[in-house]
PDB file of C-alpha atoms and ligand atoms in Angstrom:
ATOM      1  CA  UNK B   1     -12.604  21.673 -23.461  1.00 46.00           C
ATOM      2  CA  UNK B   2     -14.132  19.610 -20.284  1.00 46.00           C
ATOM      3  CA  UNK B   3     -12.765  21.735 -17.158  1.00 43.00           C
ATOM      4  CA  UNK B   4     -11.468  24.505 -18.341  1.00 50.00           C
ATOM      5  CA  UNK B   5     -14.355  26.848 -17.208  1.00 50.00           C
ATOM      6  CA  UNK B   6     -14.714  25.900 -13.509  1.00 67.00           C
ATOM      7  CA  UNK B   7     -12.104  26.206 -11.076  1.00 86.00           C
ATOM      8  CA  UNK B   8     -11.870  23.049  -8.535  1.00 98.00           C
ATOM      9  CA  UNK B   9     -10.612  23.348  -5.224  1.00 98.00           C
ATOM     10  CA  UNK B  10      -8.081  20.696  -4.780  1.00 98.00           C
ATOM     11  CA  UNK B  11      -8.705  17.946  -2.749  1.00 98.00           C
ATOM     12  CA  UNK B  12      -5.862  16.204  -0.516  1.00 98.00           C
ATOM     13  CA  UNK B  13      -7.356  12.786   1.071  1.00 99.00           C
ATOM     14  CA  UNK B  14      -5.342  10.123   3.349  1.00 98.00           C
ATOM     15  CA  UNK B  15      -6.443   7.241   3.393  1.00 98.00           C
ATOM     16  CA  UNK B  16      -5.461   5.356   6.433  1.00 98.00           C
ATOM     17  CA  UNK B  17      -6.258   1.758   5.641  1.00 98.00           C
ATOM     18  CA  UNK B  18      -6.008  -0.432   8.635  1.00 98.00           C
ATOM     19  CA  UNK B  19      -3.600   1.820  10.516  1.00 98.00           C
ATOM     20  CA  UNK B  20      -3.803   4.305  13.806  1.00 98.00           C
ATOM     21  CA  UNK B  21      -6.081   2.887  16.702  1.00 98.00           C
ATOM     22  CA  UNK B  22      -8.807   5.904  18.106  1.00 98.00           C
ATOM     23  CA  UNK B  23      -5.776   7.242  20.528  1.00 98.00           C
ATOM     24  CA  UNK B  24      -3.545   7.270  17.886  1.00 98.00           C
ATOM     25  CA  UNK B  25      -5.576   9.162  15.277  1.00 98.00           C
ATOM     26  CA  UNK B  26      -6.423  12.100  17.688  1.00 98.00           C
ATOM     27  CA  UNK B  27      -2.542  12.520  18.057  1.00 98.00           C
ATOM     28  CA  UNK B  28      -1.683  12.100  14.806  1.00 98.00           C
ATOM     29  CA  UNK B  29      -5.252  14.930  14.009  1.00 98.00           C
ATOM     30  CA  UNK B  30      -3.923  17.113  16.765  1.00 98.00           C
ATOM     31  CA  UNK B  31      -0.055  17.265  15.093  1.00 98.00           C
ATOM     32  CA  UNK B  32      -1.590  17.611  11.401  1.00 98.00           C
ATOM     33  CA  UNK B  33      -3.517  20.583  12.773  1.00 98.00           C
ATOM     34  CA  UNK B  34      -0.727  22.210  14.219  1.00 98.00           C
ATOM     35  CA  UNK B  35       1.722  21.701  11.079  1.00 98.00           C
ATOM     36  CA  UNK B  36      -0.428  22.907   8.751  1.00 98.00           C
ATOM     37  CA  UNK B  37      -1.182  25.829  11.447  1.00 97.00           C
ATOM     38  CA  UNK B  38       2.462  26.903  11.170  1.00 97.00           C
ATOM     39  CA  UNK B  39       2.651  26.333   7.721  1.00 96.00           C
ATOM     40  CA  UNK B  40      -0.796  28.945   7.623  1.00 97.00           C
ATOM     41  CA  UNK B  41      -2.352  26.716   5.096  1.00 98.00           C
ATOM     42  CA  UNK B  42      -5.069  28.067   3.238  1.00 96.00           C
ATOM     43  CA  UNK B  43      -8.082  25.399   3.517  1.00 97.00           C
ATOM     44  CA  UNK B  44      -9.990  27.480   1.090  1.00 96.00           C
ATOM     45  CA  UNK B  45      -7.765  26.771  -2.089  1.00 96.00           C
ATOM     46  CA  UNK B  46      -6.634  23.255  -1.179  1.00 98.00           C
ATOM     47  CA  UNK B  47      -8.702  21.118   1.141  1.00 98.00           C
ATOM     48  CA  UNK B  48      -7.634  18.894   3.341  1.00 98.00           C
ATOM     49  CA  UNK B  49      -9.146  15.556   4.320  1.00 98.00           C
ATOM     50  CA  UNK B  50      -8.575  12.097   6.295  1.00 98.00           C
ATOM     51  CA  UNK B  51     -10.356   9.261   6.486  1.00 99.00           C
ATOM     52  CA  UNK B  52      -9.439   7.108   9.207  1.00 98.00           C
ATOM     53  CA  UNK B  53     -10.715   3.475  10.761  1.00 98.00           C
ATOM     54  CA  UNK B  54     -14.459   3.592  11.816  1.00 98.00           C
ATOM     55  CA  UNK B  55     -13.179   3.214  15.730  1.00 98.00           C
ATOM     56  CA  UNK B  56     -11.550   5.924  14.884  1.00 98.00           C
ATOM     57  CA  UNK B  57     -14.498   8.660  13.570  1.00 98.00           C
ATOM     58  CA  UNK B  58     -15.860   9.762  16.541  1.00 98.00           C
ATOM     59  CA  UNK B  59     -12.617  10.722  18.115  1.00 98.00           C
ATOM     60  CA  UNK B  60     -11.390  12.875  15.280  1.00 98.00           C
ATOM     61  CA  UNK B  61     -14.957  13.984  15.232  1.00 98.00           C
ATOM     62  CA  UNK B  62     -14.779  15.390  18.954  1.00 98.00           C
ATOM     63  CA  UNK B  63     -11.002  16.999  18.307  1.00 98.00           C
ATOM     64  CA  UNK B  64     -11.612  18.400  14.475  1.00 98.00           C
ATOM     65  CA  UNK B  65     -15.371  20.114  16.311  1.00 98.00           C
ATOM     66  CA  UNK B  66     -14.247  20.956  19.663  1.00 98.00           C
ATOM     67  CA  UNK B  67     -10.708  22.742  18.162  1.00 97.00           C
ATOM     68  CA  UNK B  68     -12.535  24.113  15.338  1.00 98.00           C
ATOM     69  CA  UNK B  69     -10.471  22.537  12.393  1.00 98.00           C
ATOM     70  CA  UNK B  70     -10.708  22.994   9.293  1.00 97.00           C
ATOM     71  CA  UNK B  71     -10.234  19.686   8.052  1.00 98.00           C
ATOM     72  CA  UNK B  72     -12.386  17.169   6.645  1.00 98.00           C
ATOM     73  CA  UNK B  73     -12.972  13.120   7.561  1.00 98.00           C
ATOM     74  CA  UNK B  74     -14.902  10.592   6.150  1.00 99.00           C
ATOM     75  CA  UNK B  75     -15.051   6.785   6.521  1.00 98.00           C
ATOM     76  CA  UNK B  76     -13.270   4.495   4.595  1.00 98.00           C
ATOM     77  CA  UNK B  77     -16.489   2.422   3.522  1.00 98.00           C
ATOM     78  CA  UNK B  78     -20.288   2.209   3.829  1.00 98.00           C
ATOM     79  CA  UNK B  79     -23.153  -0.257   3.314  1.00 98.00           C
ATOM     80  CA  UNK B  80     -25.065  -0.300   0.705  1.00 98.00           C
ATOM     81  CA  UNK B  81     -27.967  -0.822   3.482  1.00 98.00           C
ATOM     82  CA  UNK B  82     -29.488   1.819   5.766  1.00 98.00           C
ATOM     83  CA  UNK B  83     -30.037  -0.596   8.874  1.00 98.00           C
ATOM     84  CA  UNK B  84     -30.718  -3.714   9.656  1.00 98.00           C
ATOM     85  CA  UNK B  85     -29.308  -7.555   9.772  1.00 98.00           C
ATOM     86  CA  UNK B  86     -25.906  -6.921   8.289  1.00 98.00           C
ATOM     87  CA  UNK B  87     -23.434  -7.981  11.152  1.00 98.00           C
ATOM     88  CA  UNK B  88     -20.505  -5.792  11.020  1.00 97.00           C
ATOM     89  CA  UNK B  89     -21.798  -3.193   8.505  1.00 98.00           C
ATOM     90  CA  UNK B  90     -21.864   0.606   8.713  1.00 98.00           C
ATOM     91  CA  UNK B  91     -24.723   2.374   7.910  1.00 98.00           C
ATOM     92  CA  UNK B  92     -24.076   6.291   5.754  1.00 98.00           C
ATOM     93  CA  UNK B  93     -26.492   7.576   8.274  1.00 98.00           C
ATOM     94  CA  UNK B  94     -23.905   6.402  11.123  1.00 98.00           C
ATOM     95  CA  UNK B  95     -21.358   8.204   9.229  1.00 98.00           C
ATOM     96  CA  UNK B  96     -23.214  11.562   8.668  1.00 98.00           C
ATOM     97  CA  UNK B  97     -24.585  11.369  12.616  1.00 98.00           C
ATOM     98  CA  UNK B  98     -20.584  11.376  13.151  1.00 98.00           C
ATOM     99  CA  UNK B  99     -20.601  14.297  10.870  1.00 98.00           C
ATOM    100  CA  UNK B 100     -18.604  12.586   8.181  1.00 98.00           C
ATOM    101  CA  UNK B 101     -18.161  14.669   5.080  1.00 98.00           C
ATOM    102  CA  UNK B 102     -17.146  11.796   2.599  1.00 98.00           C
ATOM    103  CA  UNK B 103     -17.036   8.187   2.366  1.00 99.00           C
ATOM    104  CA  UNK B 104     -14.595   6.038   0.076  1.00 99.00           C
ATOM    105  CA  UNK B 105     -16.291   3.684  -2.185  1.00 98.00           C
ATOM    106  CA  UNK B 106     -14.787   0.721  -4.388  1.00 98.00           C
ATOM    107  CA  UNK B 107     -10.898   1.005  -3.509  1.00 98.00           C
ATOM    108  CA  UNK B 108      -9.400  -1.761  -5.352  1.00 98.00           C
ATOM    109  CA  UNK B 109      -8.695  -3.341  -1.638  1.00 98.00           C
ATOM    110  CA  UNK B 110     -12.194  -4.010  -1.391  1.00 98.00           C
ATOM    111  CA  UNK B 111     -12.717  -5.280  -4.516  1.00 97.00           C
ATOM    112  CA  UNK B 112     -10.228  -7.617  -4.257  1.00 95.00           C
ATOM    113  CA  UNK B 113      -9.998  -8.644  -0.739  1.00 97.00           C
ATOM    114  CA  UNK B 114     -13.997  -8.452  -0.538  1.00 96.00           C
ATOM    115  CA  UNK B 115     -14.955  -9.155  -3.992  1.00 97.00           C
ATOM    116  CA  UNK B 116     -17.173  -5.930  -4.171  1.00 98.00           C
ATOM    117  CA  UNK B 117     -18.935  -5.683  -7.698  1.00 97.00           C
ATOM    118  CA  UNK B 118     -19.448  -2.674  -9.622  1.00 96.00           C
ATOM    119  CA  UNK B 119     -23.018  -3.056  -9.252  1.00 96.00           C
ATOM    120  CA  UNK B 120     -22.361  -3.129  -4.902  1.00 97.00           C
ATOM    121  CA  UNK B 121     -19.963  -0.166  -5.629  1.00 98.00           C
ATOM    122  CA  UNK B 122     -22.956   1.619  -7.483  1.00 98.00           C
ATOM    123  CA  UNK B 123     -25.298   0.794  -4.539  1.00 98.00           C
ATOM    124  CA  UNK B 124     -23.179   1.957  -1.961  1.00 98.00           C
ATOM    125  CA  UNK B 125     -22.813   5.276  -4.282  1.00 98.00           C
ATOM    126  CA  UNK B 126     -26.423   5.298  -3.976  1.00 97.00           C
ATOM    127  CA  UNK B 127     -26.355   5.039  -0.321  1.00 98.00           C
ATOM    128  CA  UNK B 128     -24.141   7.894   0.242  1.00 98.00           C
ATOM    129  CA  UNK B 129     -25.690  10.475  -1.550  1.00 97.00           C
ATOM    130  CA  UNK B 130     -29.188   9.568   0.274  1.00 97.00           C
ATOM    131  CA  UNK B 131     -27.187  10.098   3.242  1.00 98.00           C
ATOM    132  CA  UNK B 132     -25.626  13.472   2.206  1.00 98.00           C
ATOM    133  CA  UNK B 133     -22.106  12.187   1.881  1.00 98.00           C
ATOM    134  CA  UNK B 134     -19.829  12.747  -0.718  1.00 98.00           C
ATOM    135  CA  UNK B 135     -18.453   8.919  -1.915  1.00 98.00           C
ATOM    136  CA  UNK B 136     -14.876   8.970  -3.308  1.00 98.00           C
ATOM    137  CA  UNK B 137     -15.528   6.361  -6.015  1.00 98.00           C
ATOM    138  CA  UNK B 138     -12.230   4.592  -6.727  1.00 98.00           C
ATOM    139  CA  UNK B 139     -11.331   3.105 -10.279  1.00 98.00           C
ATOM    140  CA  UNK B 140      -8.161   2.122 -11.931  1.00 98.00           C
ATOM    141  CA  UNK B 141      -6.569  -0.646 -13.910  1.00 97.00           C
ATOM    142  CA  UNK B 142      -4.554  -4.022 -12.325  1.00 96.00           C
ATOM    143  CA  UNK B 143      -1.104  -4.262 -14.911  1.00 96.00           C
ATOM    144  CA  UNK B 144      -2.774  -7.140 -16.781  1.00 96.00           C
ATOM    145  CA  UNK B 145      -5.929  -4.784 -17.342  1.00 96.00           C
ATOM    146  CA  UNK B 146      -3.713  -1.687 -18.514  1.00 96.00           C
ATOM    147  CA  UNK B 147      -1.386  -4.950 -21.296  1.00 95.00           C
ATOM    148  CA  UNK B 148      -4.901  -5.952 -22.218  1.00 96.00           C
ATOM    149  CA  UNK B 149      -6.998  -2.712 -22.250  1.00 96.00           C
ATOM    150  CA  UNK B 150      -5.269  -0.015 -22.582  1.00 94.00           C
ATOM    151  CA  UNK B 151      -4.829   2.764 -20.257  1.00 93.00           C
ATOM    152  CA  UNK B 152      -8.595   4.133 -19.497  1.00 97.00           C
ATOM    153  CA  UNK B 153     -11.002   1.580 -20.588  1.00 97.00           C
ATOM    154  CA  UNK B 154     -11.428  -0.471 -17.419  1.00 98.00           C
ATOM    155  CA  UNK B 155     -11.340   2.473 -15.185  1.00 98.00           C
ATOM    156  CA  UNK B 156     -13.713   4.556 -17.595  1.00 98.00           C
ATOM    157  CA  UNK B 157     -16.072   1.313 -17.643  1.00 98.00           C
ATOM    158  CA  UNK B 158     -15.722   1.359 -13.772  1.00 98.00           C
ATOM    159  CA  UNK B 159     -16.857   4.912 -13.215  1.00 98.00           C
ATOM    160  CA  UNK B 160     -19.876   4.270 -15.411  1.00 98.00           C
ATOM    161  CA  UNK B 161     -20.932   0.810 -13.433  1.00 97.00           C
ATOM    162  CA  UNK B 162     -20.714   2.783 -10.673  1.00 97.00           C
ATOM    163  CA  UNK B 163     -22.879   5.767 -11.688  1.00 97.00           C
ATOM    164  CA  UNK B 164     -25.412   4.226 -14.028  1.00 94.00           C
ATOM    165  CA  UNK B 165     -28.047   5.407 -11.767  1.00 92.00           C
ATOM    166  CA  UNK B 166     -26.866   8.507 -10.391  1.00 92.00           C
ATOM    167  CA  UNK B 167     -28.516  11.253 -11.557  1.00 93.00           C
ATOM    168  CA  UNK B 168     -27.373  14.304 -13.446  1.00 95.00           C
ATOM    169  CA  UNK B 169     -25.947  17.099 -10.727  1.00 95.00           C
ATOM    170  CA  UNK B 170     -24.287  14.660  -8.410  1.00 96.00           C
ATOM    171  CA  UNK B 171     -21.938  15.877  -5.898  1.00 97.00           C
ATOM    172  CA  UNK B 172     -18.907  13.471  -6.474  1.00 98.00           C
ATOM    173  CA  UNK B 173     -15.285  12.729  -5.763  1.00 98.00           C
ATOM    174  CA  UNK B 174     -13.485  10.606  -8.388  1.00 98.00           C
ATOM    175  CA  UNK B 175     -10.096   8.649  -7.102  1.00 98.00           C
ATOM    176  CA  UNK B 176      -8.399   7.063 -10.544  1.00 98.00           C
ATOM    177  CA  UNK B 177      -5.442   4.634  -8.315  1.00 98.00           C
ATOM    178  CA  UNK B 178      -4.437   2.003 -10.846  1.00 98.00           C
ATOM    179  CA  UNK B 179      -3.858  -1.262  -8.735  1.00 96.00           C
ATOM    180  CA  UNK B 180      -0.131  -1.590 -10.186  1.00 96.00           C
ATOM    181  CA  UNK B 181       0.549   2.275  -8.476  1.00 97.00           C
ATOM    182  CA  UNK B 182      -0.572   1.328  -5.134  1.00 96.00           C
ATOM    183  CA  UNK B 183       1.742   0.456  -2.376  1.00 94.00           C
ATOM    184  CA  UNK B 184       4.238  -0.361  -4.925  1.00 95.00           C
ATOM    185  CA  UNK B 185       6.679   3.006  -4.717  1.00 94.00           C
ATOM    186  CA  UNK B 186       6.105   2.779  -8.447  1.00 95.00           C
ATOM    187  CA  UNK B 187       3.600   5.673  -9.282  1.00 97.00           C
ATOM    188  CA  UNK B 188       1.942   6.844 -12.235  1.00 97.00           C
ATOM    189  CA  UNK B 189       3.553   9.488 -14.294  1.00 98.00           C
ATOM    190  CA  UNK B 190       2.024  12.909 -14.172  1.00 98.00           C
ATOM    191  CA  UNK B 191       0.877  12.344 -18.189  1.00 98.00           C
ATOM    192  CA  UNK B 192      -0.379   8.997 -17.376  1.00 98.00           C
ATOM    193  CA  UNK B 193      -2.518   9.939 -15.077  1.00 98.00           C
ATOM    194  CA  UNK B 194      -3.645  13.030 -16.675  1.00 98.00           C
ATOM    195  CA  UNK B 195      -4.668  10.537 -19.650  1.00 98.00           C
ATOM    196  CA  UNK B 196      -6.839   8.731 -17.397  1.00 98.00           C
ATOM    197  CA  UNK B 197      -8.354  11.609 -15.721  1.00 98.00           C
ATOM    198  CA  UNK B 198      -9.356  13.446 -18.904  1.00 98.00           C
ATOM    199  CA  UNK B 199     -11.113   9.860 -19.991  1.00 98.00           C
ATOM    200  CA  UNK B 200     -12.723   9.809 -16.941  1.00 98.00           C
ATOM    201  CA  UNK B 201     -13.594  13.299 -16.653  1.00 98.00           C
ATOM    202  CA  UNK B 202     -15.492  12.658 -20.814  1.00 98.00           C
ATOM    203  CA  UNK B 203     -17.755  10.070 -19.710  1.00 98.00           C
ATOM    204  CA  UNK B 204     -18.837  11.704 -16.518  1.00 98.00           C
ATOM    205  CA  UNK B 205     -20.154  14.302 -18.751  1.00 98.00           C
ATOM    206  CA  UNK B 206     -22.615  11.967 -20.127  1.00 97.00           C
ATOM    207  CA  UNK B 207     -23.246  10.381 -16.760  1.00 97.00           C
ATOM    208  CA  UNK B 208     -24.038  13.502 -14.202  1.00 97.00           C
ATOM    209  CA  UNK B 209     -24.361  16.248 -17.102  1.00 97.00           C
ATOM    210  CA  UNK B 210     -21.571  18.960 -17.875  1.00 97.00           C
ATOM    211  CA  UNK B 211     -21.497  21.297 -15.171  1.00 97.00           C
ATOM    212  CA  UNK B 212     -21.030  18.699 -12.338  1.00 98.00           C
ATOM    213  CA  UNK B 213     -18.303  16.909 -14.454  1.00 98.00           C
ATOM    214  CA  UNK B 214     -16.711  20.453 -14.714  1.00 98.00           C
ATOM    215  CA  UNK B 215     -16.833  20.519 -10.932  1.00 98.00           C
ATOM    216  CA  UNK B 216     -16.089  17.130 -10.261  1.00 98.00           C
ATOM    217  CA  UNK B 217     -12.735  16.575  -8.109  1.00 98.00           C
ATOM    218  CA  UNK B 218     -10.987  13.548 -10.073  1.00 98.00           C
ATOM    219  CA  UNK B 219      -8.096  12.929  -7.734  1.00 98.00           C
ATOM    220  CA  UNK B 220      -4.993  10.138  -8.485  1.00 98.00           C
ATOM    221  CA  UNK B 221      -3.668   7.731  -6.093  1.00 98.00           C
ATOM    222  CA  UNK B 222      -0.826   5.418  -5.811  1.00 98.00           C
ATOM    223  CA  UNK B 223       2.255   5.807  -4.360  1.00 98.00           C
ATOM    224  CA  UNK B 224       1.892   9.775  -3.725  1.00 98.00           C
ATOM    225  CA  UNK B 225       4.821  11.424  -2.015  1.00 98.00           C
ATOM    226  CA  UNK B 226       5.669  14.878  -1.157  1.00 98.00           C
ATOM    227  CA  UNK B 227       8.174  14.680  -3.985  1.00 97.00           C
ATOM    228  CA  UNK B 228       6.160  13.635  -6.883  1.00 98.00           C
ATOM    229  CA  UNK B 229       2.800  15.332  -5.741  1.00 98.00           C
ATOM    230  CA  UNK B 230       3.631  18.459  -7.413  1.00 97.00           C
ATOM    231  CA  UNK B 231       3.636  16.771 -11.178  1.00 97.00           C
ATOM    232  CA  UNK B 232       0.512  15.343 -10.498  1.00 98.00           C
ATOM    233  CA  UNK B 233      -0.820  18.923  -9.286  1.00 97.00           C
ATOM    234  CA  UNK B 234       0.193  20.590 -12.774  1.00 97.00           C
ATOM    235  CA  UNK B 235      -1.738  18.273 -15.125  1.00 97.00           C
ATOM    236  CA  UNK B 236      -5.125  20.524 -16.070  1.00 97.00           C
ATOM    237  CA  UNK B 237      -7.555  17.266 -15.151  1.00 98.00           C
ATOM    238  CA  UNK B 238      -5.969  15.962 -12.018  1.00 98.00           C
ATOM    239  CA  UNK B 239      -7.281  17.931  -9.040  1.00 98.00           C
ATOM    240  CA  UNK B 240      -5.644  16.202  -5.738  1.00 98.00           C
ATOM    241  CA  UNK B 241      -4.841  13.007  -4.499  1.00 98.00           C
ATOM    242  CA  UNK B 242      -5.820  10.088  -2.267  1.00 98.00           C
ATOM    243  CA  UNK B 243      -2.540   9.063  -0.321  1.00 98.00           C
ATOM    244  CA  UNK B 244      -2.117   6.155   1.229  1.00 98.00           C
ATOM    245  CA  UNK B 245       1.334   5.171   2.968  1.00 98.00           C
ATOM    246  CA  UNK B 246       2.893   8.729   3.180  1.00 98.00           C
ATOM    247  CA  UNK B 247      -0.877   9.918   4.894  1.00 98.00           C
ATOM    248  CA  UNK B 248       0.386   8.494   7.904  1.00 98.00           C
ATOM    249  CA  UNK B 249       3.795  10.260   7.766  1.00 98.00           C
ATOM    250  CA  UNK B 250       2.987  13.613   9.312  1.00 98.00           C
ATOM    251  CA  UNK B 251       5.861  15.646   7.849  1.00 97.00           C
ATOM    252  CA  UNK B 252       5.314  13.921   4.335  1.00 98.00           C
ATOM    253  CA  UNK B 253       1.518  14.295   4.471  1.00 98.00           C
ATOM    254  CA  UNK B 254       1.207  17.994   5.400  1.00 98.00           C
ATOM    255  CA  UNK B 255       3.861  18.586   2.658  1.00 98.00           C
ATOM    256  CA  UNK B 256       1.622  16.909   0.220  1.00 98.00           C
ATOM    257  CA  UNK B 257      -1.180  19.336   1.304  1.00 98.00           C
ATOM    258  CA  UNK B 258       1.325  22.442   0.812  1.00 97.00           C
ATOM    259  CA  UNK B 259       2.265  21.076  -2.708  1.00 96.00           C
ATOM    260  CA  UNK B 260       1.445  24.713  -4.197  1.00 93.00           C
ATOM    261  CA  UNK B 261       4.533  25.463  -2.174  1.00 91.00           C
ATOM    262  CA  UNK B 262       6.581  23.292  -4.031  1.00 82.00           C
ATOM    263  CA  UNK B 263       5.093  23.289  -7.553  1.00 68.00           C
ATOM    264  CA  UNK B 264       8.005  23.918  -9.818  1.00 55.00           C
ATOM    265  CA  UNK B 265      10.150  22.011  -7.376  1.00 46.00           C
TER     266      UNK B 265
HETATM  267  P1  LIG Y 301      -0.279   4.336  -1.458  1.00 50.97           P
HETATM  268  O1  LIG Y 301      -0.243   5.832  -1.423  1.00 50.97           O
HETATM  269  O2  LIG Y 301       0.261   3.684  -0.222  1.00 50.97           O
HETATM  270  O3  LIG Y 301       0.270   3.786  -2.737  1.00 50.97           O
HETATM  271  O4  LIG Y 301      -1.853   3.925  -1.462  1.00 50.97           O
HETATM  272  C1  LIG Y 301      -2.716   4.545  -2.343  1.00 50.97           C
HETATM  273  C2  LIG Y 301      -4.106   4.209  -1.958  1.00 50.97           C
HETATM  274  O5  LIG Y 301      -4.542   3.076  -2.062  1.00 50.97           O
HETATM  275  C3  LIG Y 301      -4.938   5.283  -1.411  1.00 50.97           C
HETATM  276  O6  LIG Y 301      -6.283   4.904  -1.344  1.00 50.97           O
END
């Protein structure tokens, strides 16, 4: 069975959105370091990342480098462009100068609010790996998709928009958030999403070869909390999360990241 060979280190990502100016987010770094200090958290078996307003990267780029942290960052978006006349873009070699580790790609906010395609989304893949970053490519279903299609098929058809060009080996994050879960308190049950991510997890095997869909990280999003991370956590195919809301509550968000603490809880 997909998966059941490699071991993936879990992957806990907050996603900011449009929230926490530059001051804020090296407070808000600086307290996340410290709680998951006390709570000795092992950054080896689950990692830890944020991903934080561009205004924001260089700051938590100067605190996570000059304390020596352990966590990760990446930006919430890149062009599909490397440089040039595309006012109020950001380039993936701006993001790895700021030593960026990952960049989201295709959350459902942008392809609603912006109208990104799946062939932009694939670009913007593209982009990212050319510039050494690991993209977070987001799928999932709206609640007329999931009526209409069934659980997997739109995300499924997503992923392999998105990666029709990438080629076999591909270091990837995948982020399955169906657009009904998001913001809405009203998440995905652990078997749902476990459904999904084994679909996903399938056709990646045919899109970047076996081995990297054995390693690939296929996080779930949508209304993630401290108390329902843990069933997420058990299912065999799910491998972390992308938080949105509770990533900015410090307590909640650092007890997401300890969720091997609280498995069985
Ligand atoms: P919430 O956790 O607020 O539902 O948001 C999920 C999300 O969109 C993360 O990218």
């Amino acid at each position: 069975m997909a998966g059941m060979s490699t071991t993936r280190v879990p992957l806990i990502a907050g996603n900011w959105k449009m929230n926490l100016d530059h001051l804020q987010s090296i407070a808000f770094v600086q307290k996340l370091a410290w709680s998951l200090k006390d709570a000795k958290h092992g950054f080896a078996s689950v990692e830890v990342a944020v991903f934080p307003p561009f205004t924001d990267l260089r700051s938590v780029q100067t605190l996570i480098s000059a304390d020596k942290l352990e966590l990760k960052f990446g930006g919430q978006d890149l062009s599909a462009y490397d440089s040039g006349a595309y006012t109020g873009e950001i380039s993936g070699a701006f993001l790895k100068a700021l030593d960026c580790d990952y960049v989201i790609i295709g959350h459902s906010e942008r392809r609603t609010l912006h109208h990104e395609t799946d062939e932009e989304i694939g670009a913007k893949v593209t982009a990212a790996i050319k510039h050494g970053l690991v993209p977070v490519l987001c799928v999932g279903e709206t609640a007329d998709d999931l009526e209409t299609h069934g659980p997997s098929a739109v995300p499924v058809a997503q992923l392999k928009a998105a990666l029709a060009t990438a080629a076999k080996g591909v270091d990837i994050v995948v982020a399955y958030e169906p657009v009904w879960a998001i913001g809405s308190g009203k998440a995905a049950t652990p078997a749902q999403a476990e459904q999904v991510a084994a679909a996903l997890r399938v056709a990646l095997v045919d899109l970047i070869g076996q081995e990297a869909a054995d390693a690939t990280r296929i996080l779930y999003g949508g209304s993630v909390k401290a108390s329902n991370i843990a069933g997420f956590m058990r299912e065999p195919n799910v491998d972390g999360a992308l938080v949105g809301g509770a990533s900015l509550d410090l307590s909640e968000f650092s007890s997401i990241a300890q969720f091997q603490k609280h498995v069985g809880t």
